[in-house]
Coordinates of N, CA, C and O in Angstrom, one line a residue:
M3 N 105.2 100.5 193.2 CA 103.9 100.2 193.7 C 103.0 99.8 192.6 O 102.8 100.6 191.7
K4 N 102.2 98.8 192.8 CA 101.3 98.3 191.8 C 100.0 99.2 191.9 O 99.4 99.3 193.0
Q5 N 99.6 99.8 190.8 CA 98.4 100.6 190.7 C 97.2 99.7 190.6 O 97.2 98.7 189.9
K6 N 96.1 100.2 191.2 CA 94.8 99.5 191.1 C 94.2 99.7 189.7 O 94.5 100.7 189.0
F7 N 93.3 98.9 189.3 CA 92.6 99.0 188.1 C 91.8 100.3 187.9 O 91.9 100.9 186.9
D8 N 91.2 100.8 189.0 CA 90.4 102.0 188.9 C 91.3 103.2 188.7 O 91.0 104.1 188.0
W9 N 92.6 103.2 189.2 CA 93.6 104.2 188.9 C 93.8 104.3 187.4 O 93.8 105.4 186.8
W10 N 94.1 103.2 186.8 CA 94.4 103.1 185.4 C 93.2 103.6 184.6 O 93.3 104.3 183.6
L11 N 92.0 103.1 184.9 CA 90.8 103.4 184.2 C 90.4 104.9 184.3 O 90.1 105.5 183.2
K12 N 90.6 105.5 185.4 CA 90.3 106.9 185.5 C 91.2 107.8 184.7 O 90.8 108.7 184.0
W13 N 92.5 107.4 184.6 CA 93.4 108.2 183.8 C 93.3 107.9 182.3 O 93.4 108.8 181.5
I14 N 93.0 106.7 181.9 CA 92.8 106.4 180.5 C 91.5 107.1 180.1 O 91.5 107.7 179.0
S15 N 90.5 107.0 180.9 CA 89.2 107.7 180.6 C 89.4 109.2 180.5 O 88.8 109.8 179.6
T16 N 90.1 109.8 181.4 CA 90.4 111.2 181.3 C 91.1 111.6 180.0 O 90.8 112.6 179.4
T17 N 92.1 110.8 179.7 CA 92.9 111.0 178.4 C 92.0 110.9 177.2 O 92.0 111.8 176.3
V18 N 91.1 109.9 177.2 CA 90.2 109.8 176.1 C 89.2 110.9 176.0 O 88.9 111.4 174.9
L19 N 88.7 111.4 177.1 CA 87.9 112.6 177.1 C 88.6 113.8 176.6 O 88.0 114.6 175.9
I20 N 89.8 114.0 177.0 CA 90.6 115.1 176.4 C 90.7 115.1 174.9 O 90.6 116.1 174.2
V21 N 91.0 113.9 174.4 CA 91.1 113.7 173.0 C 89.7 114.0 172.3 O 89.6 114.6 171.3
G22 N 88.6 113.5 173.0 CA 87.3 113.8 172.5 C 87.0 115.3 172.4 O 86.5 115.8 171.4
A23 N 87.5 116.1 173.4 CA 87.3 117.5 173.4 C 88.2 118.2 172.3 O 87.7 119.1 171.6
L24 N 89.4 117.7 172.1 CA 90.2 118.2 171.1 C 89.6 117.9 169.7 O 89.6 118.8 168.8
L25 N 89.0 116.7 169.5 CA 88.4 116.4 168.2 C 87.1 117.3 168.0 O 86.9 117.7 166.9
T26 N 86.4 117.6 169.1 CA 85.3 118.5 169.0 C 85.7 119.9 168.6 O 85.1 120.6 167.8
S27 N 86.9 120.4 169.1 CA 87.3 121.7 168.8 C 87.7 121.8 167.4 O 87.7 122.9 166.8
F28 N 88.1 120.7 166.7 CA 88.4 120.7 165.3 C 87.3 120.2 164.4 O 87.5 120.0 163.2
D29 N 86.1 120.0 165.1 CA 84.9 119.6 164.4 C 85.1 118.3 163.6 O 84.7 118.2 162.4
I30 N 85.8 117.4 164.2 CA 86.0 116.0 163.6 C 85.0 115.1 164.2 O 85.1 114.5 165.3
T31 N 83.9 114.9 163.4 CA 82.8 114.1 163.7 C 82.8 112.8 162.8 O 83.2 112.9 161.7
P32 N 82.3 111.7 163.3 CA 81.7 111.4 164.6 C 82.7 110.9 165.6 O 82.4 110.5 166.7
W33 N 84.0 111.0 165.3 CA 85.1 110.5 166.2 C 85.0 111.2 167.5 O 85.2 110.6 168.6
N34 N 84.7 112.5 167.5 CA 84.6 113.3 168.8 C 83.6 112.7 169.7 O 83.8 112.5 170.9
K35 N 82.4 112.3 169.2 CA 81.4 111.7 170.0 C 81.7 110.3 170.5 O 81.4 110.0 171.6
W36 N 82.4 109.5 169.7 CA 82.8 108.2 170.1 C 83.8 108.3 171.2 O 83.7 107.5 172.2
F37 N 84.8 109.1 171.1 CA 85.8 109.3 172.1 C 85.2 109.8 173.4 O 85.5 109.3 174.5
S38 N 84.3 110.7 173.3 CA 83.7 111.3 174.5 C 82.8 110.2 175.1 O 82.7 110.1 176.4
F39 N 82.1 109.4 174.3 CA 81.3 108.4 174.9 C 82.1 107.4 175.7 O 81.8 107.0 176.8
V40 N 83.2 106.9 175.1 CA 84.1 105.9 175.7 C 84.7 106.5 177.0 O 84.7 105.8 178.0
G41 N 85.1 107.7 177.0 CA 85.7 108.3 178.2 C 84.6 108.5 179.3 O 84.9 108.2 180.5
N42 N 83.4 108.9 179.0 CA 82.4 109.0 180.0 C 82.0 107.6 180.5 O 81.7 107.5 181.7
F43 N 81.9 106.6 179.6 CA 81.6 105.3 180.0 C 82.6 104.7 181.0 O 82.3 104.1 182.0
G44 N 83.9 105.0 180.7 CA 84.9 104.6 181.7 C 84.8 105.3 183.0 O 84.9 104.6 184.1
W45 N 84.4 106.6 183.0 CA 84.2 107.2 184.3 C 82.9 106.7 185.0 O 82.9 106.7 186.2
M46 N 82.0 106.2 184.2 CA 80.8 105.6 184.8 C 81.2 104.4 185.6 O 80.7 104.1 186.7
I47 N 82.1 103.6 185.0 CA 82.6 102.4 185.7 C 83.4 102.7 186.9 O 83.2 102.1 188.0
V48 N 84.2 103.7 186.8 CA 85.0 104.2 188.0 C 84.0 104.6 189.1 O 84.2 104.3 190.3
G49 N 83.0 105.4 188.8 CA 82.0 105.8 189.7 C 81.4 104.7 190.4 O 81.1 104.7 191.6
Y50 N 81.1 103.6 189.7 CA 80.4 102.4 190.2 C 81.4 101.7 191.2 O 81.0 101.3 192.3
M51 N 82.7 101.6 190.8 CA 83.7 101.0 191.6 C 83.9 101.8 192.9 O 84.1 101.2 194.0
W52 N 83.8 103.1 192.9 CA 84.0 104.0 194.0 C 82.7 104.1 194.8 O 82.7 104.8 195.9
K53 N 81.6 103.6 194.3 CA 80.2 103.7 194.9 C 79.8 105.2 195.0 O 79.3 105.6 196.0
E54 N 80.2 105.9 194.0 CA 79.8 107.4 193.9 C 78.7 107.5 192.9 O 78.9 107.6 191.7
M55 N 77.4 107.5 193.4 CA 76.3 107.5 192.5 C 76.2 108.8 191.7 O 75.7 108.7 190.5
S56 N 76.6 109.9 192.2 CA 76.5 111.1 191.4 C 77.4 111.0 190.2 O 77.1 111.5 189.1
L57 N 78.6 110.4 190.3 CA 79.5 110.2 189.2 C 78.9 109.2 188.2 O 79.0 109.4 187.0
V58 N 78.3 108.2 188.7 CA 77.7 107.2 187.8 C 76.6 107.8 187.0 O 76.5 107.7 185.8
I59 N 75.7 108.6 187.7 CA 74.6 109.2 187.0 C 75.0 110.2 186.0 O 74.5 110.2 184.8
I60 N 75.9 111.1 186.3 CA 76.3 112.1 185.3 C 77.0 111.5 184.2 O 76.8 111.9 183.0
S61 N 77.8 110.5 184.4 CA 78.6 109.8 183.3 C 77.6 109.1 182.4 O 77.7 109.0 181.2
M62 N 76.6 108.4 183.0 CA 75.6 107.7 182.3 C 74.8 108.6 181.4 O 74.6 108.3 180.2
V63 N 74.3 109.7 182.0 CA 73.5 110.6 181.2 C 74.3 111.2 180.0 O 73.8 111.3 178.9
I64 N 75.5 111.6 180.3 CA 76.4 112.2 179.2 C 76.6 111.1 178.1 O 76.6 111.4 176.9
S65 N 76.9 109.9 178.6 CA 77.1 108.8 177.6 C 75.9 108.6 176.7 O 76.0 108.4 175.5
I66 N 74.7 108.6 177.3 CA 73.5 108.4 176.5 C 73.3 109.6 175.5 O 73.0 109.4 174.4
I67 N 73.6 110.8 176.0 CA 73.5 112.0 175.1 C 74.5 111.8 173.9 O 74.1 112.1 172.7
Y68 N 75.7 111.3 174.1 CA 76.6 111.1 173.0 C 76.2 110.0 172.0 O 76.3 110.1 170.8
I69 N 75.6 108.9 172.6 CA 75.1 107.9 171.7 C 73.9 108.4 170.9 O 73.9 108.0 169.7
I70 N 73.1 109.2 171.5 CA 72.0 109.8 170.7 C 72.6 110.6 169.6 O 72.1 110.6 168.4
G71 N 73.6 111.4 169.9 CA 74.3 112.2 168.8 C 74.9 111.4 167.7 O 74.8 111.7 166.5
V72 N 75.4 110.2 168.1 CA 76.0 109.3 167.0 C 74.9 108.7 166.2 O 75.0 108.7 164.9
I73 N 73.8 108.3 166.8 CA 72.7 107.7 166.0 C 72.1 108.7 165.0 O 71.8 108.4 163.9
Q74 N 72.0 110.0 165.4 CA 71.4 111.0 164.6 C 72.4 111.3 163.6 O 72.6 111.9 162.7

């Protein structure tokens, strides 16, 4: 069965977020912030595709927080 794009995006984003958490636990910066940003951004797109505004908003806010962390 052919999987839809949102199925792939949610699992890739989840995997990237897990890697980001792992990098955070080993204090590997700034890679932890970049991986976490990319994972959250992916989930923001999935939330938009699913028309789940709560998922879009939380993912957008967390992505912004990570970008601010990278800039500082």
